[in-house]
PDB file of C-alpha atoms and ligand atoms in Angstrom:
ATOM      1  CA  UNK A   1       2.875  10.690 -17.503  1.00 46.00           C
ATOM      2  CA  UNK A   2       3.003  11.984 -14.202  1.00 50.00           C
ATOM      3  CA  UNK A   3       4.370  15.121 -13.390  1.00 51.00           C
ATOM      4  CA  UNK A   4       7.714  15.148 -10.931  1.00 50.00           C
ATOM      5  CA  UNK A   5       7.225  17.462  -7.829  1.00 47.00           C
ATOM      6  CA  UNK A   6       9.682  20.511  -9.633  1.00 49.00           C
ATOM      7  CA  UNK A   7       7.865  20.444 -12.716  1.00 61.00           C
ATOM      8  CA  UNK A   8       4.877  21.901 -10.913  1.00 74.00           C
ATOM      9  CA  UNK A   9       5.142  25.335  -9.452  1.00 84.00           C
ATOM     10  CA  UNK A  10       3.739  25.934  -5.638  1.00 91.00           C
ATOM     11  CA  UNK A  11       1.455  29.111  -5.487  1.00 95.00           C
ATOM     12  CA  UNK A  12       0.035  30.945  -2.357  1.00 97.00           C
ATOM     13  CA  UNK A  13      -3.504  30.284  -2.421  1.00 98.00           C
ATOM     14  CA  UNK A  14      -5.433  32.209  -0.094  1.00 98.00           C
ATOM     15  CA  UNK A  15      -8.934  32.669   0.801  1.00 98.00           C
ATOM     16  CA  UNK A  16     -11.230  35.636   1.058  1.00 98.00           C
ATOM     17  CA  UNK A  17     -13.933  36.330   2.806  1.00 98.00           C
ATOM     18  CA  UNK A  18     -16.561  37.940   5.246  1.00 98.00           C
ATOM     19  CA  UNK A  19     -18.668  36.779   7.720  1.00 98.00           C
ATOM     20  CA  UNK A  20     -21.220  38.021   9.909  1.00 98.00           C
ATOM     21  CA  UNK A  21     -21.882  36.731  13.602  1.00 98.00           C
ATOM     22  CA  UNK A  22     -22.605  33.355  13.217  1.00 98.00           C
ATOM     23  CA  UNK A  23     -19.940  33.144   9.965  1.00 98.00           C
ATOM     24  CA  UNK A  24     -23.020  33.707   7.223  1.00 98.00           C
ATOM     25  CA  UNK A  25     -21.947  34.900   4.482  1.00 98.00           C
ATOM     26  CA  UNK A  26     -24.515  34.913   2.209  1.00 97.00           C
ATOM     27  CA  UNK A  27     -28.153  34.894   1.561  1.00 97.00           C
ATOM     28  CA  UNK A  28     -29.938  34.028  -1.668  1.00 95.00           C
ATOM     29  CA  UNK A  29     -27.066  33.830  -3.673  1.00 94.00           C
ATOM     30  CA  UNK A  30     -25.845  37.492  -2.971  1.00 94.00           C
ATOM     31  CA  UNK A  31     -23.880  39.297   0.051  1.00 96.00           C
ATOM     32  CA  UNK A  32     -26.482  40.351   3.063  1.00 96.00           C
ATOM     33  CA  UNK A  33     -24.811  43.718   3.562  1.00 97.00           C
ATOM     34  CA  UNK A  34     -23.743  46.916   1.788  1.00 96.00           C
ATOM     35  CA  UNK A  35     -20.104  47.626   2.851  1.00 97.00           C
ATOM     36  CA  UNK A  36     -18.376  49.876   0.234  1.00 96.00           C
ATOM     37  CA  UNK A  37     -15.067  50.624   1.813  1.00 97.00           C
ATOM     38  CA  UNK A  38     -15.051  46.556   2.717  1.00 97.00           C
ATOM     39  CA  UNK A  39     -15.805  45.780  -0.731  1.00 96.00           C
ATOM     40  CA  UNK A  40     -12.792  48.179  -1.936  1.00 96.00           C
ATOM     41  CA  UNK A  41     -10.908  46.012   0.594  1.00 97.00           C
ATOM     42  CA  UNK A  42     -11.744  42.831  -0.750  1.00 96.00           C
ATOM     43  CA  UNK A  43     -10.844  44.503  -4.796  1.00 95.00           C
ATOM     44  CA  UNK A  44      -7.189  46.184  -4.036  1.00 96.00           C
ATOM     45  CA  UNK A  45      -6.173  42.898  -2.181  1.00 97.00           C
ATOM     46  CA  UNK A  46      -7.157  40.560  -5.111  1.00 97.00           C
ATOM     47  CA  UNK A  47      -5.727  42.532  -7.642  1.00 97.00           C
ATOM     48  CA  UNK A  48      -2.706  43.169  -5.986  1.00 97.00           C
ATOM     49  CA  UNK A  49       0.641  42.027  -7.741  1.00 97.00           C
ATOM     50  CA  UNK A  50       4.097  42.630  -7.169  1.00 95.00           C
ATOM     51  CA  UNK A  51       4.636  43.889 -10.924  1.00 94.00           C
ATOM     52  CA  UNK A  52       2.762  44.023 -14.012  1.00 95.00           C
ATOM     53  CA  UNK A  53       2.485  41.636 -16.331  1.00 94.00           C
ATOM     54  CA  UNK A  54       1.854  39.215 -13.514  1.00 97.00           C
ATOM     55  CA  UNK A  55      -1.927  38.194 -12.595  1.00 97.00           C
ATOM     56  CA  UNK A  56      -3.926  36.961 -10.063  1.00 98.00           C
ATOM     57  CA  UNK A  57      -6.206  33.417 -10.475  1.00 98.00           C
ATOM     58  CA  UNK A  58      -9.742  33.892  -9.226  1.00 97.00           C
ATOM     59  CA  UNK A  59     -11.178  30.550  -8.093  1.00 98.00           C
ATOM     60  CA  UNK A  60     -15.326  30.972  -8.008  1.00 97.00           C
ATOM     61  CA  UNK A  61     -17.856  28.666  -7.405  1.00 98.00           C
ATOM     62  CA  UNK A  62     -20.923  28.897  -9.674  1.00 97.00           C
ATOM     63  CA  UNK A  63     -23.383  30.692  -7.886  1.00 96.00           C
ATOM     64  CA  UNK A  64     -21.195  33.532  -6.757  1.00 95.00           C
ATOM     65  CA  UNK A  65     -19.979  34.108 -10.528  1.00 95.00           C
ATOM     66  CA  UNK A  66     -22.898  34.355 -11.330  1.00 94.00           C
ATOM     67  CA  UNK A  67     -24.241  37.286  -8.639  1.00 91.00           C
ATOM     68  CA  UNK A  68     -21.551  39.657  -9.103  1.00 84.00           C
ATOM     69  CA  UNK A  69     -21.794  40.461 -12.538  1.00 78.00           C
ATOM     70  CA  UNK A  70     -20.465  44.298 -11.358  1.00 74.00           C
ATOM     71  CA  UNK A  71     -17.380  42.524 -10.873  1.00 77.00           C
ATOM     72  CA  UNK A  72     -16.169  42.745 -14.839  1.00 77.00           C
ATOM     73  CA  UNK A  73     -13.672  43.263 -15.742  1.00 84.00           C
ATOM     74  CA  UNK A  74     -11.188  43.448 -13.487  1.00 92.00           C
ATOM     75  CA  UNK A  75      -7.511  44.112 -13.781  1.00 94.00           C
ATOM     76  CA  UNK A  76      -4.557  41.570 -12.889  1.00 96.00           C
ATOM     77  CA  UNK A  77      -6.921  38.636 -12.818  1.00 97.00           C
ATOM     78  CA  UNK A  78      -7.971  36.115 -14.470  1.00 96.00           C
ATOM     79  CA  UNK A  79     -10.926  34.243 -13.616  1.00 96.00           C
ATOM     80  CA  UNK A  80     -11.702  29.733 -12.924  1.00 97.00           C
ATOM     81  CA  UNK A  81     -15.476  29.035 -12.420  1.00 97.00           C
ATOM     82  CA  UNK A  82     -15.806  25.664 -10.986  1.00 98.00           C
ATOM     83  CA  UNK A  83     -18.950  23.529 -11.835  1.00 98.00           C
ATOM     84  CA  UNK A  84     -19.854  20.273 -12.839  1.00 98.00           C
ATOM     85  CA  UNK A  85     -22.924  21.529 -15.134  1.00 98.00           C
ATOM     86  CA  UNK A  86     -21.408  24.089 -16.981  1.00 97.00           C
ATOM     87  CA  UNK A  87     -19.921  23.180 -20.068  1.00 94.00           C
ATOM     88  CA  UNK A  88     -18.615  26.081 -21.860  1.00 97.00           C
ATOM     89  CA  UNK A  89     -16.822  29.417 -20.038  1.00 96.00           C
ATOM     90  CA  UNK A  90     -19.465  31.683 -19.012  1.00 95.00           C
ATOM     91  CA  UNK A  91     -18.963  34.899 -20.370  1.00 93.00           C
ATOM     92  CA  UNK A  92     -16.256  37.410 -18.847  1.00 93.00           C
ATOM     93  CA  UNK A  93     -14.843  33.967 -17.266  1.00 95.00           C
ATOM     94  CA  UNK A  94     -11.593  32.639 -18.483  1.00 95.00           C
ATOM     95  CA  UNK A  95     -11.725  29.224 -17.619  1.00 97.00           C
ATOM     96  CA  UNK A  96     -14.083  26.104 -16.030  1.00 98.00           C
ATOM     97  CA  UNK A  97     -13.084  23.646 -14.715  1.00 98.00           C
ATOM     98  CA  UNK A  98     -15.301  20.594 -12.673  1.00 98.00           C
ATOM     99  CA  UNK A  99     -13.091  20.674  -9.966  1.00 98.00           C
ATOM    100  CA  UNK A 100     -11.277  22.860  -7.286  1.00 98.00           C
ATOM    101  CA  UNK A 101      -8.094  20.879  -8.058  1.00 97.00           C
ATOM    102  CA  UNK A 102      -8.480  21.862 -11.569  1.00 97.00           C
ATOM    103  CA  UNK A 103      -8.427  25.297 -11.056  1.00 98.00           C
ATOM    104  CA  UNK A 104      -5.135  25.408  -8.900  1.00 97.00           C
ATOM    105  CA  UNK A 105      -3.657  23.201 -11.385  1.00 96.00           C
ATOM    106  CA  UNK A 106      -4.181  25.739 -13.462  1.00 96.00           C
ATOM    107  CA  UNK A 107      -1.731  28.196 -11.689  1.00 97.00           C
ATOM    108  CA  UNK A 108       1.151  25.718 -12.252  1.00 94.00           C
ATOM    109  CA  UNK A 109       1.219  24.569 -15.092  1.00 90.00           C
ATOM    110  CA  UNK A 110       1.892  25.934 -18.704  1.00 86.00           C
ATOM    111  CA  UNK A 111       0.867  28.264 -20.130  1.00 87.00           C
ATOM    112  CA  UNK A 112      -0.096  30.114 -16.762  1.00 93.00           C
ATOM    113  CA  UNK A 113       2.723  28.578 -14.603  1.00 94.00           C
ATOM    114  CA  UNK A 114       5.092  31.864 -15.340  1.00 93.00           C
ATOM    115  CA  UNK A 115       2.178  34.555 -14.684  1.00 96.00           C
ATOM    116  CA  UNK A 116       0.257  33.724 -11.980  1.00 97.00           C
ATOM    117  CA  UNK A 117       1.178  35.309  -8.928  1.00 97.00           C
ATOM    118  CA  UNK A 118      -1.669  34.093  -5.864  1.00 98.00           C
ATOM    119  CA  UNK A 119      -4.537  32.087  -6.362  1.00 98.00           C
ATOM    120  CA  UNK A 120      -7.535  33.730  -4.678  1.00 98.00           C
ATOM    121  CA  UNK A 121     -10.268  31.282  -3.479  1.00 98.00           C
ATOM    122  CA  UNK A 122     -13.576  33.874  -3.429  1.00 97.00           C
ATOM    123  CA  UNK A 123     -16.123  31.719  -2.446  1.00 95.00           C
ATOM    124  CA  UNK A 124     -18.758  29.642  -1.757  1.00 95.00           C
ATOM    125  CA  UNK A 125     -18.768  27.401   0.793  1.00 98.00           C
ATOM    126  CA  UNK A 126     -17.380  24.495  -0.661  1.00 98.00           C
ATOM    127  CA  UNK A 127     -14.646  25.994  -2.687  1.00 98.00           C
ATOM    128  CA  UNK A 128     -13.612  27.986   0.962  1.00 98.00           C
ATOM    129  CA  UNK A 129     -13.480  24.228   2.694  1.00 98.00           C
ATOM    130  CA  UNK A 130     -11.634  22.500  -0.217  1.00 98.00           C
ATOM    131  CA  UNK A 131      -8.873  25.951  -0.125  1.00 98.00           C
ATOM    132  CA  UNK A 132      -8.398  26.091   3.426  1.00 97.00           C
ATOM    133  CA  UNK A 133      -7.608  22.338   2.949  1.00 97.00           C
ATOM    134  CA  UNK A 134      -5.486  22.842  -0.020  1.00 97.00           C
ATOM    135  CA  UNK A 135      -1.179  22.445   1.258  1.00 96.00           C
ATOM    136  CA  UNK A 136      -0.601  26.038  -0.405  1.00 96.00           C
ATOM    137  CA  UNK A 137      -3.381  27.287   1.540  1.00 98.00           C
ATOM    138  CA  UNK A 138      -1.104  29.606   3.551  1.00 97.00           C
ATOM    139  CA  UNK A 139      -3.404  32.796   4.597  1.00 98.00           C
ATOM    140  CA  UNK A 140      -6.903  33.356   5.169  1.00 98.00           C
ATOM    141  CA  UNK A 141      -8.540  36.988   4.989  1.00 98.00           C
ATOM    142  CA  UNK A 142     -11.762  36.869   6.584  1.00 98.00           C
ATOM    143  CA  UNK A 143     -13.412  40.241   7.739  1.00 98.00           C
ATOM    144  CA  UNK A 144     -15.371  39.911  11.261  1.00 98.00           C
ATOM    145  CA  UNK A 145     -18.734  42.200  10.430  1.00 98.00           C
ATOM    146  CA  UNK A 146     -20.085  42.632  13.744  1.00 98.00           C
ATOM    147  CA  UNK A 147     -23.466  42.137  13.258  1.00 98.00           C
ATOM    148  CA  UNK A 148     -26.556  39.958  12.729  1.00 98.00           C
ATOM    149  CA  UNK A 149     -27.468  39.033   9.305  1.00 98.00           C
ATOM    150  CA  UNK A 150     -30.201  35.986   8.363  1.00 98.00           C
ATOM    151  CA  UNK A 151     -27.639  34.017   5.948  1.00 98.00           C
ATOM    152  CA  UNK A 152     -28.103  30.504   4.140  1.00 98.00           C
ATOM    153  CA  UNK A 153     -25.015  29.922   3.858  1.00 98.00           C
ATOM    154  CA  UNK A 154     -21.580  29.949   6.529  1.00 98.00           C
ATOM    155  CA  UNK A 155     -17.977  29.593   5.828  1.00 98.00           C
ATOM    156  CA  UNK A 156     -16.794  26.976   7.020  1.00 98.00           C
ATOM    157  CA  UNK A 157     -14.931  26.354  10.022  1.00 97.00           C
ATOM    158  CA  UNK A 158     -11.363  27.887  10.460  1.00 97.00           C
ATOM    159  CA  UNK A 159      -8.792  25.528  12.453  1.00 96.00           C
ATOM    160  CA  UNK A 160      -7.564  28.329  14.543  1.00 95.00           C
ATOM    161  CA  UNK A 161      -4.949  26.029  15.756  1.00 95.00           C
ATOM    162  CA  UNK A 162      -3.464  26.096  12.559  1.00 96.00           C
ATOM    163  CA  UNK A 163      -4.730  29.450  11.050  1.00 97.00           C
ATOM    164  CA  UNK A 164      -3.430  32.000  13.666  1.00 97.00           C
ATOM    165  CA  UNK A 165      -4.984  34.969  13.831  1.00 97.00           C
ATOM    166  CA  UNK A 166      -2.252  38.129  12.868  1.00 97.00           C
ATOM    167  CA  UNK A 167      -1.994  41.010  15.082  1.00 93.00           C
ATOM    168  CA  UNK A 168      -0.686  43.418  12.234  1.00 93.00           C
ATOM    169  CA  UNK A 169      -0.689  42.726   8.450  1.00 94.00           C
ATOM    170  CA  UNK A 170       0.783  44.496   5.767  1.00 93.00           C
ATOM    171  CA  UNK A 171      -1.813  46.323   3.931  1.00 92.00           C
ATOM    172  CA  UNK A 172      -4.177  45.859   6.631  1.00 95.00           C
ATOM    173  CA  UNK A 173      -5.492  48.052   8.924  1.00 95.00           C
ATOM    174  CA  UNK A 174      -5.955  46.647  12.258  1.00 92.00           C
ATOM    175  CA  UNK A 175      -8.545  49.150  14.017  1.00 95.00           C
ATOM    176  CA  UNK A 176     -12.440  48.639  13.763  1.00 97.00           C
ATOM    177  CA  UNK A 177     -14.358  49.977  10.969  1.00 98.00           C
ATOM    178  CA  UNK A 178     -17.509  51.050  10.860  1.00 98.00           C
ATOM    179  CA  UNK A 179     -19.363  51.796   7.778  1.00 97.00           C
ATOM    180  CA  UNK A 180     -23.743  52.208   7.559  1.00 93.00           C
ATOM    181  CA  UNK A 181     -23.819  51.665  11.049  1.00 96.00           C
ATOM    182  CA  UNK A 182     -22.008  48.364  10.886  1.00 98.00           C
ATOM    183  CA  UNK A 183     -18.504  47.856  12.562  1.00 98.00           C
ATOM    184  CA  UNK A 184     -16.251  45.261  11.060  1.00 98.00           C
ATOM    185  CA  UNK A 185     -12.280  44.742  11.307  1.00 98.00           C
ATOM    186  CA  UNK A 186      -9.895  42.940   9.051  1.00 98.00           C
ATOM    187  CA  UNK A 187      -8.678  39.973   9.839  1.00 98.00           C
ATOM    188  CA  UNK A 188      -5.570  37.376   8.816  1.00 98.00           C
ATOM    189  CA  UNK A 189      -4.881  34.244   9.627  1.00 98.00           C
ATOM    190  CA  UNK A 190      -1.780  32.618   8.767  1.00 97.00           C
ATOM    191  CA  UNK A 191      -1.095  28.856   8.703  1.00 97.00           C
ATOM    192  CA  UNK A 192       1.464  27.961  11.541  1.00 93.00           C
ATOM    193  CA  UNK A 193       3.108  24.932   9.648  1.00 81.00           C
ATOM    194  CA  UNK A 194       4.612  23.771  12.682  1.00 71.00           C
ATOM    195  CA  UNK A 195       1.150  23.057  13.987  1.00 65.00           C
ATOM    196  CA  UNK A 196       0.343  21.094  10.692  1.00 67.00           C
TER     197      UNK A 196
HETATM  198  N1  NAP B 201     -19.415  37.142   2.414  1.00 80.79           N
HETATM  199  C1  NAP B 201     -18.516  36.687   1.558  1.00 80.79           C
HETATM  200  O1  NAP B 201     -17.322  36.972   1.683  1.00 80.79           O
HETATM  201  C2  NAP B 201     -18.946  35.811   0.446  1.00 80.79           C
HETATM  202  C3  NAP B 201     -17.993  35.328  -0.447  1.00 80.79           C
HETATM  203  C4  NAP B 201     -18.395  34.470  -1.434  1.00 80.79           C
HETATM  204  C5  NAP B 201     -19.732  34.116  -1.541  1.00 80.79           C
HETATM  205  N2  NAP B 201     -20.619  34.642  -0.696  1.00 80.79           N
HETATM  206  C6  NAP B 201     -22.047  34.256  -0.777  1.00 80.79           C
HETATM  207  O2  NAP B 201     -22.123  32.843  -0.739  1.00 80.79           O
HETATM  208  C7  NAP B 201     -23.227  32.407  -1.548  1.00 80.79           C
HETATM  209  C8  NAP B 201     -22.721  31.498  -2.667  1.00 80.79           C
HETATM  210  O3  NAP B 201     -22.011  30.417  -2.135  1.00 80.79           O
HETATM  211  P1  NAP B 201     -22.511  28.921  -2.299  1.00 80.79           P
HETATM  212  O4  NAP B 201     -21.661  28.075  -1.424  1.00 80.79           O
HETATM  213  O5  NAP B 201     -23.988  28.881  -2.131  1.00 80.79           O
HETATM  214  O6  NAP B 201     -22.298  28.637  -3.837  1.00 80.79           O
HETATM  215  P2  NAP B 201     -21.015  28.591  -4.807  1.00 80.79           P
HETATM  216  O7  NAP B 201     -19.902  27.832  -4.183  1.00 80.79           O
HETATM  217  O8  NAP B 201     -20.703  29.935  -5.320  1.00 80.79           O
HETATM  218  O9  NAP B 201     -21.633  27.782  -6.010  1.00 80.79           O
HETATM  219  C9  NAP B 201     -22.091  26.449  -5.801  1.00 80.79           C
HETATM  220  C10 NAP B 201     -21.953  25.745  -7.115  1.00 80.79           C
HETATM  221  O10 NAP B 201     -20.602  25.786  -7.556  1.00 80.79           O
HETATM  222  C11 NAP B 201     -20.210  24.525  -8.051  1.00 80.79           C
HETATM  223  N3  NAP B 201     -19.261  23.922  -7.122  1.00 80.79           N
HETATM  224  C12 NAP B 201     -19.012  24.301  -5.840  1.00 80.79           C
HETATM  225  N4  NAP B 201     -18.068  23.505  -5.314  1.00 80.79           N
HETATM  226  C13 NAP B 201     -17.720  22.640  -6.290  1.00 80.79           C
HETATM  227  C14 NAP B 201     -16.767  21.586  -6.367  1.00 80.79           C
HETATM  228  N5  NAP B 201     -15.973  21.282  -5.334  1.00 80.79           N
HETATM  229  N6  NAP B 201     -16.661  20.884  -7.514  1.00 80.79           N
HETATM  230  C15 NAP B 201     -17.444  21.194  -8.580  1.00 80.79           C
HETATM  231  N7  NAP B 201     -18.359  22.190  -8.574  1.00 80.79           N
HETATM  232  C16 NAP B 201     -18.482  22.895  -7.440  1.00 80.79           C
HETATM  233  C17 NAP B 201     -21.466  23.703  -8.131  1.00 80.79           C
HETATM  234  O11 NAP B 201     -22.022  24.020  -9.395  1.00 80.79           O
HETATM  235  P3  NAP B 201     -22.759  22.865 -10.288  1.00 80.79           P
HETATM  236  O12 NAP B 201     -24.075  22.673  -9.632  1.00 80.79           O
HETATM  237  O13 NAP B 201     -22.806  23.444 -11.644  1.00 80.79           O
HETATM  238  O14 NAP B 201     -21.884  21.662 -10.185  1.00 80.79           O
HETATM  239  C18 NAP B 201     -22.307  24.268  -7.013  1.00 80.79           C
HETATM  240  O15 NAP B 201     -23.688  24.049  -7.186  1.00 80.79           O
HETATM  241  C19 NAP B 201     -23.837  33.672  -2.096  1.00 80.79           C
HETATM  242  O16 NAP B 201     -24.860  34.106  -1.224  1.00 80.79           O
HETATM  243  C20 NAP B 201     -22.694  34.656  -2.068  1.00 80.79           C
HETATM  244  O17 NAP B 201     -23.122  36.002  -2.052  1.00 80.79           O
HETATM  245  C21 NAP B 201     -20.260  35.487   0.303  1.00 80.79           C
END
């Protein structure tokens, strides 16, 4: 049976990311730069909830689950691997699913519905394009690291249109970094749904 619109409850789904000139983001399946205090960035604003006992849904495609095995555990999460190959949950993984729609889903319904705070899209490629897509896609982090890197793969590209960039966040500093010789600064865009 079909599910009516208020049985299903709407989650913020955002997307992280960062991207080098160019928007690479990645090179043989791992990250092309060390930034420490970035990384930190990209863990406290995951794992971030408003109380506990709530918990975050991490949506990953396969080959980035699989090349940050440092990542487990972590706390307030719980983690979707998307795939059409794998058929069991990889280890440390809670669920996979063979689609990105899946793994929303997942958020809204029972028994997860009442616990799941955010979804967090945290890459590849194809899961960023089918998030910032997605209508609860309402915020995209994606740090500028000002710098060439030789990537193979690119996020995709932001409608900046409809993902305005934010001046101030909360939570996120606005000034450059610099870390290793590298500067980088935070960025947020929100979706203007008057320009959807
Ligand atoms: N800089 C950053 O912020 C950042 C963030 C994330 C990732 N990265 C980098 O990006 C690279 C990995 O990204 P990637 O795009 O190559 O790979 P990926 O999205 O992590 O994994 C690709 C695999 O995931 C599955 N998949 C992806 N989209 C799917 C869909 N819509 N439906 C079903 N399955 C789907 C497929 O697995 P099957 O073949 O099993 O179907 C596909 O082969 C790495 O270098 C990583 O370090 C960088």
């Amino acid at each position: 049976m079909e599910k009516s619109r208020d049985q299903v409850q709407k989650k913020p789904l955002r997307l992280i990311a960062a991207a080098c000139n160019g928007m690479g983001i990645g090179k043989d399946g791992k990250v092309p730069w060390c930034l420490p205090r970035e990384f930190q960035y990209f863990l406290d604003s995951i794992t971030r909830v408003s109380r506990p006992g709530k918990l975050n849904l991490l949506i990953w495609g396969k080959v980035c689950w699989f090349s940050n095995p440092e990542l487990f555990p972590l706390s307030n999460v719980l983690h979707v691997v998307v795939s059409t190959k794998l058929t069991t949950t990889p280890d440390h993984a809670h669920f996979v699913t063979s689609d990105f729609e899946s793994a929303v889903n997942l958020a809204s319904e029972r028994p997860l519905a009442d616990l799941i705070e955010t979804v967090w899209v945290i890459g590849g490629r194809q899961m960023y394009e089918e998030g910032m897509k997605h209508p609860w896609c309402d915020l995209v982090y994606l740090t500028d690291i000002m710098a060439d890197f030789d990537c193979d793969v690119f996020f995709p590209e932001l409608d900046r249109k409809l993902f305005v960039l934010q001046n101030r966040f909360p939570d996120v500093a606005c000034d450059i970094q610099e870390e290793n010789g590298i500067k980088y600064k935070f960025q947020v865009f929100k979706k203007e749904v008057d320009n959807v």
